[in-house]
Coordinates of C-alpha atoms and ligand atoms in Angstrom, one line a residue:
X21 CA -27.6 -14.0 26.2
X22 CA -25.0 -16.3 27.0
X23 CA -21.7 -15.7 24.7
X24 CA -20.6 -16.9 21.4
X25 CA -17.1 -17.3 21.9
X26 CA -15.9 -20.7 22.5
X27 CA -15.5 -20.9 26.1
X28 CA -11.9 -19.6 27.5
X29 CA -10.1 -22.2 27.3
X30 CA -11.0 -23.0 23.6
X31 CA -8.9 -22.4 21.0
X32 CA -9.5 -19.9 18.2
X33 CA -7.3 -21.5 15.1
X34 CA -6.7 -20.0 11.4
X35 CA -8.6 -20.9 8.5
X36 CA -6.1 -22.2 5.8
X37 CA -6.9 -24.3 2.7
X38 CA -10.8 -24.4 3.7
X39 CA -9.4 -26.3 6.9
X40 CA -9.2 -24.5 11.1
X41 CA -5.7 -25.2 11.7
X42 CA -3.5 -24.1 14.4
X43 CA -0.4 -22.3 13.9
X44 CA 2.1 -24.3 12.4
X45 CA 4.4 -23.7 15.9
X46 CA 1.3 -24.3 18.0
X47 CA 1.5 -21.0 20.3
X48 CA -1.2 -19.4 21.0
X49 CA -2.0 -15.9 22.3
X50 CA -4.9 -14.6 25.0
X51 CA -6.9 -12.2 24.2
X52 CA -8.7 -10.1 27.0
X53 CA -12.2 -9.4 27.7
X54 CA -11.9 -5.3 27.8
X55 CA -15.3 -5.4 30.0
X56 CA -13.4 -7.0 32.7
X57 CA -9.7 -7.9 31.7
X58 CA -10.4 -11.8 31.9
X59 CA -8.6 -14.1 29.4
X60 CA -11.8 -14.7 26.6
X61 CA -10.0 -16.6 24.1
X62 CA -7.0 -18.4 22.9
X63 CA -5.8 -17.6 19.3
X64 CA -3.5 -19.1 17.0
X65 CA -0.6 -16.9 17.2
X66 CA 0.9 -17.2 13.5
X67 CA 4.1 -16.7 12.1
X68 CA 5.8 -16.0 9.0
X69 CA 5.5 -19.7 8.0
X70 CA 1.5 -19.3 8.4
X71 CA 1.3 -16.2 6.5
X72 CA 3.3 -18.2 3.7
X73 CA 1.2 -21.3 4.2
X74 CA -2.0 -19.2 3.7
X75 CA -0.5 -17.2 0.9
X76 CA 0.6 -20.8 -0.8
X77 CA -3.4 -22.2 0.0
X78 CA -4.7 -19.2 -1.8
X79 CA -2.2 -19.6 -4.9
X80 CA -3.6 -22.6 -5.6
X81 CA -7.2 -21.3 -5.4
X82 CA -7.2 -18.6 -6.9
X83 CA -7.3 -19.3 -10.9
X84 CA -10.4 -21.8 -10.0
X85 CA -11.9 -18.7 -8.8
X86 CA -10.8 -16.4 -11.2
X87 CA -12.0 -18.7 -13.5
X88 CA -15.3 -18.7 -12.0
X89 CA -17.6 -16.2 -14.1
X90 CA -18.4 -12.9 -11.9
X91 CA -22.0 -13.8 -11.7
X92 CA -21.2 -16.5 -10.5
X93 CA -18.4 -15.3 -7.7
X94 CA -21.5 -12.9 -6.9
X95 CA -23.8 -15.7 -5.9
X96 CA -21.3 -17.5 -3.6
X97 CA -20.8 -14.6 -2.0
X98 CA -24.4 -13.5 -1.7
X99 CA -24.5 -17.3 0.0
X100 CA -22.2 -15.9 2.5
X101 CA -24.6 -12.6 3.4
X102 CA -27.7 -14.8 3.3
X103 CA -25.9 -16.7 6.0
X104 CA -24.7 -13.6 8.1
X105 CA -28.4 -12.4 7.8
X106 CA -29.7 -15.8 9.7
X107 CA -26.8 -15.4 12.0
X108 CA -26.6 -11.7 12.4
X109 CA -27.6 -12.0 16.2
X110 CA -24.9 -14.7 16.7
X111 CA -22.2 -12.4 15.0
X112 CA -23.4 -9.3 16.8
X113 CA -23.1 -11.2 20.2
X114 CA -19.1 -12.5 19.4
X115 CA -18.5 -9.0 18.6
X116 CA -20.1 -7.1 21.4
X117 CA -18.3 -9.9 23.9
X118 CA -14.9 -9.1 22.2
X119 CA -15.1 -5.5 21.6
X120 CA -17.2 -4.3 24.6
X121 CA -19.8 -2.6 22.6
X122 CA -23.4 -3.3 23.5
X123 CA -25.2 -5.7 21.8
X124 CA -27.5 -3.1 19.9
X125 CA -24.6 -1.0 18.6
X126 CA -23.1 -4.8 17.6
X127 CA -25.8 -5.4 15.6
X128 CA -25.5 -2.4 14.1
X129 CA -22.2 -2.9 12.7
X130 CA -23.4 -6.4 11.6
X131 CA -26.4 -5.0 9.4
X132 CA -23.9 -2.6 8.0
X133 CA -21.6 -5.6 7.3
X134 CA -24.2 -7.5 5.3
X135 CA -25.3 -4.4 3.5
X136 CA -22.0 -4.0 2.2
X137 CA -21.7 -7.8 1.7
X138 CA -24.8 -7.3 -0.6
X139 CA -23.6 -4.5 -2.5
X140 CA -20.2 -6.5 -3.5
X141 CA -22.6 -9.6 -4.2
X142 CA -24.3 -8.0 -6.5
X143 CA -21.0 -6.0 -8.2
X144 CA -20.7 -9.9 -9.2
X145 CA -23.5 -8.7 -12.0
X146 CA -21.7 -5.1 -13.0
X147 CA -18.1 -5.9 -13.1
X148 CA -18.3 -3.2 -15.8
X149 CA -15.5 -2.2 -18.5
X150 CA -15.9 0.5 -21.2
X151 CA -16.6 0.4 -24.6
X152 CA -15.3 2.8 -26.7
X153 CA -14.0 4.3 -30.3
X154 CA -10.9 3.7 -31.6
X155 CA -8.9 6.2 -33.9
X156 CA -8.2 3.2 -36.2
X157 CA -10.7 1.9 -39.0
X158 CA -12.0 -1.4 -38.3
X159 CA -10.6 -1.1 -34.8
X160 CA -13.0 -1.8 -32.1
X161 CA -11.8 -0.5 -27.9
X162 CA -12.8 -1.8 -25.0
X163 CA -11.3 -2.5 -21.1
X164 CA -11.8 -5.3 -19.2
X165 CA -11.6 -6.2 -15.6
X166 CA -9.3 -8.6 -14.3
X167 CA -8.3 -10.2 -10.9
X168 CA -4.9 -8.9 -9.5
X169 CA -4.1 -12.7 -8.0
X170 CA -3.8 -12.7 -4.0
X171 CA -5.2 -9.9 -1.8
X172 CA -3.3 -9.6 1.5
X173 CA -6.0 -7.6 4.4
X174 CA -4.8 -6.3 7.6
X175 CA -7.4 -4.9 10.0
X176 CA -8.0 -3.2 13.0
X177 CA -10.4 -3.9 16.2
X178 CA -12.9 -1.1 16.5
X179 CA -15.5 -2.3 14.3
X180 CA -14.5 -5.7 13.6
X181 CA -17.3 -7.8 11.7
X182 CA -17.4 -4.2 9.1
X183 CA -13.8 -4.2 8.8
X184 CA -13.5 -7.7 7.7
X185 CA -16.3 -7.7 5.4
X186 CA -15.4 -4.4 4.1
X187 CA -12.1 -5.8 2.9
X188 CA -13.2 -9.8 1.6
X189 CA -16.1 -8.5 -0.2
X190 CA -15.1 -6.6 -3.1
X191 CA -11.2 -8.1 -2.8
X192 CA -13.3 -11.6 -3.9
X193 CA -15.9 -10.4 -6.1
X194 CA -13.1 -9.3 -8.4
X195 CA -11.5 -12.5 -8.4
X196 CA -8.7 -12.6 -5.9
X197 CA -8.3 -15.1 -3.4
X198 CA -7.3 -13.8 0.0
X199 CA -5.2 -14.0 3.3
X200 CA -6.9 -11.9 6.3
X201 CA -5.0 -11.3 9.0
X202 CA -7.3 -10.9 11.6
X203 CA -7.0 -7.9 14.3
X204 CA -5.4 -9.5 17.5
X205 CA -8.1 -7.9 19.5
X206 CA -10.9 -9.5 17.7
X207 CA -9.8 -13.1 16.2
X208 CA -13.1 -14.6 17.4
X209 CA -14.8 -12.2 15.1
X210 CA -13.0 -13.4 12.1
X211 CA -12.5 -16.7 12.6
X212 CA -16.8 -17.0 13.1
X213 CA -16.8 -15.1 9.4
X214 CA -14.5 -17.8 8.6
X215 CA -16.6 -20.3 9.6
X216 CA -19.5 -18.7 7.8
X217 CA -18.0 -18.2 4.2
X218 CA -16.8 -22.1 4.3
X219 CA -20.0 -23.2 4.8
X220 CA -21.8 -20.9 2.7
X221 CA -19.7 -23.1 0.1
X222 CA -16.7 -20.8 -0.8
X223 CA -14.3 -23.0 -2.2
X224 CA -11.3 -24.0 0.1
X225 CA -8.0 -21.3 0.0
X226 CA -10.4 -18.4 -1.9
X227 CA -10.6 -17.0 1.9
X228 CA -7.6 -17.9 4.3
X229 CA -7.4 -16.2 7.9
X230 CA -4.3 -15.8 10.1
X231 CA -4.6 -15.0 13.5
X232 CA -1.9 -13.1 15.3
X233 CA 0.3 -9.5 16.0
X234 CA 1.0 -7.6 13.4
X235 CA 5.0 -7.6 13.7
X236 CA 4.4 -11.4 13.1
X237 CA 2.0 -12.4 11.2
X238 CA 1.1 -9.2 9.7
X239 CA 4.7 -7.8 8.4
X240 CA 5.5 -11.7 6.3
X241 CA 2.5 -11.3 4.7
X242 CA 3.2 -7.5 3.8
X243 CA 6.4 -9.0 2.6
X244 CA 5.0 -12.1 0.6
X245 CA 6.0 -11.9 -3.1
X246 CA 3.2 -14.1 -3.7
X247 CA 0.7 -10.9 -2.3
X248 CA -0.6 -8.5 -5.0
X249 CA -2.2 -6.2 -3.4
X250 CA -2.5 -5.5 0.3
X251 CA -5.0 -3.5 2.1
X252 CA -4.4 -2.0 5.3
X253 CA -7.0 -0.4 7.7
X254 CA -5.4 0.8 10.8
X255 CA -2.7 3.7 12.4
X256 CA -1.0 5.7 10.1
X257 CA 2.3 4.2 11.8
X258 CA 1.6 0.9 10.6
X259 CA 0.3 2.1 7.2
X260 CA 4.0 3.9 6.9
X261 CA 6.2 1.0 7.2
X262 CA 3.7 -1.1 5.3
X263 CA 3.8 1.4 2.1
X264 CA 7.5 1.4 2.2
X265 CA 7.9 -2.5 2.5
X266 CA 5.3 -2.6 -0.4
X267 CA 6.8 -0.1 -2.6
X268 CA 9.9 -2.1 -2.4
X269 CA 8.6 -4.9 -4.5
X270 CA 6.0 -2.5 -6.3
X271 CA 2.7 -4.3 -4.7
X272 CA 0.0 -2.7 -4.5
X273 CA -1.2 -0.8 -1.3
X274 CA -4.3 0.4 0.0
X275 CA -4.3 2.5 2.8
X276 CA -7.3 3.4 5.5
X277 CA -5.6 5.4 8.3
X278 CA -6.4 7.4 11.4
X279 CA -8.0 11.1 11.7
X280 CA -8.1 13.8 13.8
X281 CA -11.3 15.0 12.7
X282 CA -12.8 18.8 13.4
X283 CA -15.9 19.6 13.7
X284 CA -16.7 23.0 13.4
X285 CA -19.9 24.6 15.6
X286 CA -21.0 28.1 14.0
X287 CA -22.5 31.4 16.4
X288 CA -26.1 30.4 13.8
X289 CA -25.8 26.5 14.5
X290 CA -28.6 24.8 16.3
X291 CA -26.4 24.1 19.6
X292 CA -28.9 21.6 20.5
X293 CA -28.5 19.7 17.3
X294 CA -25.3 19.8 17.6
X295 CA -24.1 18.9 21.2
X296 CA -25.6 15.6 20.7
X297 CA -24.0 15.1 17.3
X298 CA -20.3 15.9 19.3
X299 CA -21.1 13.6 21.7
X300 CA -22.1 10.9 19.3
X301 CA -18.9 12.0 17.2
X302 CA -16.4 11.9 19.8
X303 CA -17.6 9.1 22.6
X304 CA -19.7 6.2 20.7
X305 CA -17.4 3.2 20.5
X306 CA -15.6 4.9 23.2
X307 CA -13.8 7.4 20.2
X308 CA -12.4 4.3 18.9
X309 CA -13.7 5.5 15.4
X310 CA -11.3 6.3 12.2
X311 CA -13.8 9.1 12.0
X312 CA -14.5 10.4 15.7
X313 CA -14.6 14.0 15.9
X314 CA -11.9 14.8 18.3
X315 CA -11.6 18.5 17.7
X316 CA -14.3 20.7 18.2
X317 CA -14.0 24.4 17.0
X318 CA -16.8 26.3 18.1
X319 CA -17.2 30.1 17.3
X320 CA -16.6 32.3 20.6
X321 CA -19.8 33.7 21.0
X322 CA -21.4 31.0 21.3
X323 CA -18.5 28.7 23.0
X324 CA -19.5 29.6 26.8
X325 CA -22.7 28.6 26.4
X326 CA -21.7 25.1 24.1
X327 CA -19.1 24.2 26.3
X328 CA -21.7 24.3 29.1
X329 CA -23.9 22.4 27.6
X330 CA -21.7 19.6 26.5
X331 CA -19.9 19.5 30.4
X332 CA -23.2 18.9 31.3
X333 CA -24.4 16.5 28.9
X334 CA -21.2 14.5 28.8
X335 CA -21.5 14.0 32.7
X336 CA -24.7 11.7 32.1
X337 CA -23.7 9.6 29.8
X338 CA -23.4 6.0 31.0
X339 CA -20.5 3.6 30.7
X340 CA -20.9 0.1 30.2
X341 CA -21.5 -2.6 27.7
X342 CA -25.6 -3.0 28.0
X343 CA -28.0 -1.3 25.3
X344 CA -28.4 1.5 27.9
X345 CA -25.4 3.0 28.0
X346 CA -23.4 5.7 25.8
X347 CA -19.7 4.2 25.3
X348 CA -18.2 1.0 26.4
X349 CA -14.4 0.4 27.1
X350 CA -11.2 0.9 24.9
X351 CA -10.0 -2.2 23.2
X352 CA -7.4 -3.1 25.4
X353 CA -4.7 -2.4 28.5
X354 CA -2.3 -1.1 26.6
X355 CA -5.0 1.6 24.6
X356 CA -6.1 2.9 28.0
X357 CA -2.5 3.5 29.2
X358 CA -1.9 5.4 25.8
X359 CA -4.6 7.9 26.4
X360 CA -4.0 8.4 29.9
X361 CA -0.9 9.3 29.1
X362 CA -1.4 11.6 26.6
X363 CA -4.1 13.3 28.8
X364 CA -1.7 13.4 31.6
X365 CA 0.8 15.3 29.2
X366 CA -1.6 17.4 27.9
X367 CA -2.7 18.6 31.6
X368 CA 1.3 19.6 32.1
X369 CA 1.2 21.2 29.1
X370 CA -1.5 23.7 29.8
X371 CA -4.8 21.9 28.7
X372 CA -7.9 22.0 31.3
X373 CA -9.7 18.6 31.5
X374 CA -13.6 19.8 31.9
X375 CA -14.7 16.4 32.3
X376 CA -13.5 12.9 32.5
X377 CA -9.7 12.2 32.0
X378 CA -9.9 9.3 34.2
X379 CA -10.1 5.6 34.4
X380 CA -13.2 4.5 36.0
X381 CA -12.4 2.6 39.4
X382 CA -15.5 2.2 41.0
X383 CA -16.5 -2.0 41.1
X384 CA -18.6 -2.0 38.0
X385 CA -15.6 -0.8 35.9
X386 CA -12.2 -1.3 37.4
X387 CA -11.1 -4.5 36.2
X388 CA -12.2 -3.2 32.8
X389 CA -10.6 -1.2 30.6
X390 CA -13.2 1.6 30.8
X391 CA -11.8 5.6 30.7
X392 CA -14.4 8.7 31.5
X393 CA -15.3 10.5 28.6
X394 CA -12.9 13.2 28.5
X395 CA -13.7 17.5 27.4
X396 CA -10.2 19.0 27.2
X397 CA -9.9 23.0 26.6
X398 CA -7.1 25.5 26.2
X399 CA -4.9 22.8 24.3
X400 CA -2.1 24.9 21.8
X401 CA -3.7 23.8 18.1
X402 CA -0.3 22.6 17.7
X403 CA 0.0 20.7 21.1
X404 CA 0.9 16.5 21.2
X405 CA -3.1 15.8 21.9
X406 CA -4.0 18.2 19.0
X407 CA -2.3 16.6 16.5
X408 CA -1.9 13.2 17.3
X409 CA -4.8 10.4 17.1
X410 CA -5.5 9.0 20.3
X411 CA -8.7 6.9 20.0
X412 CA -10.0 6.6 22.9
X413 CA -13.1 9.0 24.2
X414 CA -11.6 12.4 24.7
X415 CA -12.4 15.5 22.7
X416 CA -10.7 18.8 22.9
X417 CA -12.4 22.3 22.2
X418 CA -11.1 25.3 20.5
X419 CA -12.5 28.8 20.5
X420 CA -12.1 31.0 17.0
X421 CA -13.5 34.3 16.2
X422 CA -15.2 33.4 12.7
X423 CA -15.5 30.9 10.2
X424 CA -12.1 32.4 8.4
X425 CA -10.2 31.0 11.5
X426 CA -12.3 28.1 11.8
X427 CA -12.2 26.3 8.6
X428 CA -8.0 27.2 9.0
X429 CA -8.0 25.6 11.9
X430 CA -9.9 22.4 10.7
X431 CA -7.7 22.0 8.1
X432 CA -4.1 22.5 10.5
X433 CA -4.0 18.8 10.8
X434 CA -1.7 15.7 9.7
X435 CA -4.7 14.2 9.0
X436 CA -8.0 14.7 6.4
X437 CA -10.7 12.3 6.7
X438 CA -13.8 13.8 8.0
X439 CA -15.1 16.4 9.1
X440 CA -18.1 18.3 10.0
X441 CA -19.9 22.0 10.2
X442 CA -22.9 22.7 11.9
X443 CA -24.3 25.7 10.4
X444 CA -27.6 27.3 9.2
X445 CA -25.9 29.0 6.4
X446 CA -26.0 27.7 3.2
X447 CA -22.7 29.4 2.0
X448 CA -21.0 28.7 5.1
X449 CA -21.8 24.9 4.4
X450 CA -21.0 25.1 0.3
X451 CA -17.6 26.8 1.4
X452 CA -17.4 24.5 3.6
X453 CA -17.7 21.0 2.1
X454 CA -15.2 22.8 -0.8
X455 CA -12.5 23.9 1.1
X456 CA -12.2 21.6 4.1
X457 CA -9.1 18.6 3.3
X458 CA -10.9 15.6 4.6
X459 CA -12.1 12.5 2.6
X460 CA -15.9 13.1 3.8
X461 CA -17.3 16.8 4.6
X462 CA -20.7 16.5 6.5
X463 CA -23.0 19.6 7.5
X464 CA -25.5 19.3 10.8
X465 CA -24.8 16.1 11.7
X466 CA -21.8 14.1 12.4
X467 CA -18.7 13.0 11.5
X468 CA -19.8 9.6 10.1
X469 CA -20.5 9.1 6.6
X470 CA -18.7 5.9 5.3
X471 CA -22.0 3.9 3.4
X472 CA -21.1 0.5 1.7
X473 CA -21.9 1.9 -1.6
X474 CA -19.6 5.2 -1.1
X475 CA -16.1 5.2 -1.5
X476 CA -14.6 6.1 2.1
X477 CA -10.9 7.4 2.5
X478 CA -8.7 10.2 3.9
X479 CA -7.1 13.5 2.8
X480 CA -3.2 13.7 3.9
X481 CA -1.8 11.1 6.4
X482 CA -5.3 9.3 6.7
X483 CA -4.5 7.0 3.7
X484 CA -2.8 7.2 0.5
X485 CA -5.4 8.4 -2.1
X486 CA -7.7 5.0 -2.6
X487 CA -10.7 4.7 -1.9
X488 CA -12.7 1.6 -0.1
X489 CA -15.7 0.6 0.1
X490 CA -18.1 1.8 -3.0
X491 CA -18.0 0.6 -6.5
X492 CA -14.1 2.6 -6.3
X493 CA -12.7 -0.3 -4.3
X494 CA -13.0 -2.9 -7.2
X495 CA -9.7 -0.2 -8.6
X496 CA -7.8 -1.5 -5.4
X497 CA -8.3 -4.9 -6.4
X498 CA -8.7 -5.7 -9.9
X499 CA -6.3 -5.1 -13.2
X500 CA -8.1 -2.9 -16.2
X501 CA -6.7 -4.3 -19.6
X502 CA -7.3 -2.5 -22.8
X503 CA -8.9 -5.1 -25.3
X504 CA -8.6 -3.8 -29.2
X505 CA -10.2 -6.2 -31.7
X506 CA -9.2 -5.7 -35.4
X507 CA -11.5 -6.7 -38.5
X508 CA -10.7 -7.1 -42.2
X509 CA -13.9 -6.3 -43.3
X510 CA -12.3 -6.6 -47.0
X511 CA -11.9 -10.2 -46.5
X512 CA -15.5 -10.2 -46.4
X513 CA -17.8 -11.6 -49.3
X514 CA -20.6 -8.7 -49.1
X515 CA -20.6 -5.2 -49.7
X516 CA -23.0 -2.6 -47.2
Ligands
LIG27 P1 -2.6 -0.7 14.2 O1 -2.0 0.0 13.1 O2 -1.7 -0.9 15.4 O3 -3.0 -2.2 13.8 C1 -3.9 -2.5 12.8 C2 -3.6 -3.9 12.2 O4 -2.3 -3.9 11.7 C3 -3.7 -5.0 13.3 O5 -4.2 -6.1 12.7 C4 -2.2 -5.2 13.6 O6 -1.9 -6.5 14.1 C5 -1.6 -5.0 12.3 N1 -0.1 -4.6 12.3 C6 0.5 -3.9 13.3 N2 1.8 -3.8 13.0 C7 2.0 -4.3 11.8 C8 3.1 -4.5 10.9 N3 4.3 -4.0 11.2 N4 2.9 -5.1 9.7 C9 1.7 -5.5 9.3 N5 0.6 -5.4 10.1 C10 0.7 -4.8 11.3 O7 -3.9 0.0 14.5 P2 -5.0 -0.2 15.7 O8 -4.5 0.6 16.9 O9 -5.2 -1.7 15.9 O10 -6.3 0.4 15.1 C11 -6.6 1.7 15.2 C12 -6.2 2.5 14.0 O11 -6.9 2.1 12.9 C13 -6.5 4.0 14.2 O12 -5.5 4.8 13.7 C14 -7.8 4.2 13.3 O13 -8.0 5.5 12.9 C15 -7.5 3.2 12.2 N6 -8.7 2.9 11.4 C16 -8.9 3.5 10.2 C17 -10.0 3.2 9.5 C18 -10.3 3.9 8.1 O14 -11.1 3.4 7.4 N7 -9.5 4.9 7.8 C19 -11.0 2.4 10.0 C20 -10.8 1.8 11.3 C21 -9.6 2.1 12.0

């Protein structure tokens, strides 16, 4: 199918005031095709003055659209997932060509992105509040919800079309207008949702997208007075210095960081079952998942005979970006460089590479960015590439004696959002899904688990308590207000 994107030397420009507009100092950025390192696209590469112009565009929007009744907000925005649904092929394709997913796992992400546009569509019909007693006589309680103002949304690349729609969604159903600034890996992506909401008819500034890097276009808008709330999906880094910047001027912050997420492999598990759920944990999207499973703890008796099986199975899988293969390439130059590195450090340190820990050279992958899906062993639980977040595809196995050590170990992390046991016991699954720190606890399968209408979020350094998507997102972005009505009922000319 031939691609989406406008052709290479077409522009990819912001959406500001319902208009595409380049960035106000007319620089652009390229933006590399990570199947074979060819400039793919041009993007607007915005500055503090465009954050500020979108952030002005959706001022002025936003009390129209407040004003708007919640039904109605609900059916605009179900315009804009009836839309996606007619173009869900077209979407898919701009997002396999940018990311270098195949086309299938694409249009995956795309039917999850219109699932969870529906959801927030239809939230448009429950914007609930509570009714309730009052302590006072002739007092009557109740909360309402209200819009915070303008929502400022940063995102990252690995699943593009989700992220974005994860984020405008339920920031618009609640009645904020928003700025999105777009991942710099992925601006086509956006900037074709863009497209999409204005001519499903959303009103001109509700939805505003910047294009450009996150020092500058991202940080102005984190520091925007005129920004309410932000919400942030990418490295806990990032989501640091944004939290501080934000606490400064007491906006509010939602945070969706990294993991480092365990998953645990009983001596009773079925080691079938689970080898293919560790390979689909730790290499789909090439491990460039919030929620790959990147360490795998797997009880010594059975860990010769696991780690033999995955070695083996983790030498057939295919790399490339067609509907055949396992795991495409890493985002970028720059990611593939990180993960080498922290492979090659890992190696000095003592850690055995069992598969992989390579770029791929041979003429099918070397102008990409394509790296050999990695098996580490013998890492220290406390070593650089045990702790630290690497997405890319590289998992490392530990050996523990029982499920004591095991669920310890899971839970030695920075991090805590997901994490899985495979296991025919029921207790050892109960105690697990109790006691493990992460934001999602999953038993025989793998660590996946972020549905639209479930709230999705991390333990520790994966985020900062809130919770996105599910019915809990509409507390990131709206206001509750207490309403109390008062009667004088001895004003009144009847008696009960
Ligand atoms: P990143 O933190 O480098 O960038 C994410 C976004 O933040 C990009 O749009 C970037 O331009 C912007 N940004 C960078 N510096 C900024 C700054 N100083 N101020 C404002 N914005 C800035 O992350 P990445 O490498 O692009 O993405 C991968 C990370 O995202 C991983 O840590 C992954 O776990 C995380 N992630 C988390 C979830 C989740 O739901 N928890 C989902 C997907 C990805």
């Amino acid at each position: 199918m031939k691609s989406q994107i406008p052709n290479p030397k077409s522009q990819i420009p912001n959406w500001v005031d319902g208009r595409e507009v380049p960035a106000l100092a007319g620089e652009w950025f390229e933006k590399r095709n990570p199947a074979d390192g060819t400039v793919q696209s041009r993007a607007a590469r915005s500055r503090a003055a465009d954050a500020a112009a979108a952030v002005a565009a959706a001022r002025r929007a936003q009390p129209g659209w407040a004003d708007t009744p919640p039904v109605q907000r609900g059916m605009v925005l179900h315009g804009i997932v009836v839309a996606m649904q007619a173009r869900q092929e077209e979407i898919a394709r701009v997002v396999a060509d940018e990311t270098g997913k195949s086309f299938k796992d694409a249009k995956g992400e795309t039917g999850g992105a219109i699932q969870l546009g529906l959801f927030f569509a239809s939230e448009g019909q429950r914007l609930y509040g509570r009714t309730t007693t009052s302590g006072t006589p002739n007092k009557y309680a109740m909360t309402v919800r209200q819009p915070l103002g303008v929502a400022g949304l940063i995102i990252a690349a690995n699943t593009p079309i989700a992220n974005v729609a994860w984020k405008v969604f339920p920031a618009l159903v609640c009645g904020n207008a928003a700025v999105l600034k777009a991942a710099e890996d992925t601006p086509a992506t956006a900037w074709l949702f863009g497209r999409i909401a204005h001519e499903a008819g959303l009103p001109a500034g509700v939805l505003n997208i910047i294009q450009g890097y996150g020092e500058e276009a991202g940080a102005p808008l984190v520091d925007d007075p005129g920004v309410d709330v932000i919400s942030f999906t990418g490295s806990t880094k990032v989501g640091r210095q944004i939290a501080e910047k934000a606490g400064a001027r007491l906006a509010r912050v939602s945070l969706e960081l990294g993991g480092k997420n365990p998953l645990v492999v009983c001596d009773d598990a079925d080691l079938d079952n689970a080898a293919k759920w560790v390979l689909l944990s730790a290499f789909s999207n090439a491990g460039q998942r919030c929620a790959a499973a990147s360490r795998i703890i797997v009880f010594d008796s059975v860990y010769d005979r696991f780690r033999q099986m995955l070695v083996e199975r983790t030498a057939t899988l295919k790399v490339g970006i067609s509907d055949d293969d396992d795991l495409g390439p890493v985002i970028n130059e720059r990611q593939l460089s990180n993960v080498l590195g922290a492979v090659g450090r890992a190696k000095t340190a003592g850690a055995v590479v069992l598969g992989g820990g390579h770029r791929l050279a041979d003429p099918a992958h070397a102008a990409g960015f394509f790296m050999a899906p990695t098996l580490i062993e013998s890492a220290r639980p406390d070593a650089e590439i045990s702790i630290t977040e690497l997405f890319g595809p590289i998992a490392c196995l530990y050996r523990v004696k029982d499920f004591g050590e095991a669920l310890a170990l899971a839970n030695d992390s920075p991090y805590g959002l997901t994490a899985c046991i495979h296991t025919k016991s029921f207790d050892r699954a109960i105690e697990f899904a109790q006691r493990v720190r992460a934001g999602v606890a999953v038993v025989n399968a793998g660590t996946y688990g972020s549905e639209p209408h479930m709230p999705f979020g991390g333990f520790k350094a994966s985020g900062n308590g809130t919770r996105e998507p599910g019915t809990e997102a509409l507390e990131v972005y709206s206001e509750l207000k207490d309403v109390y009505l008062n009667t004088n009922p001895d004003d009144l000319e009847f008696r009960i």
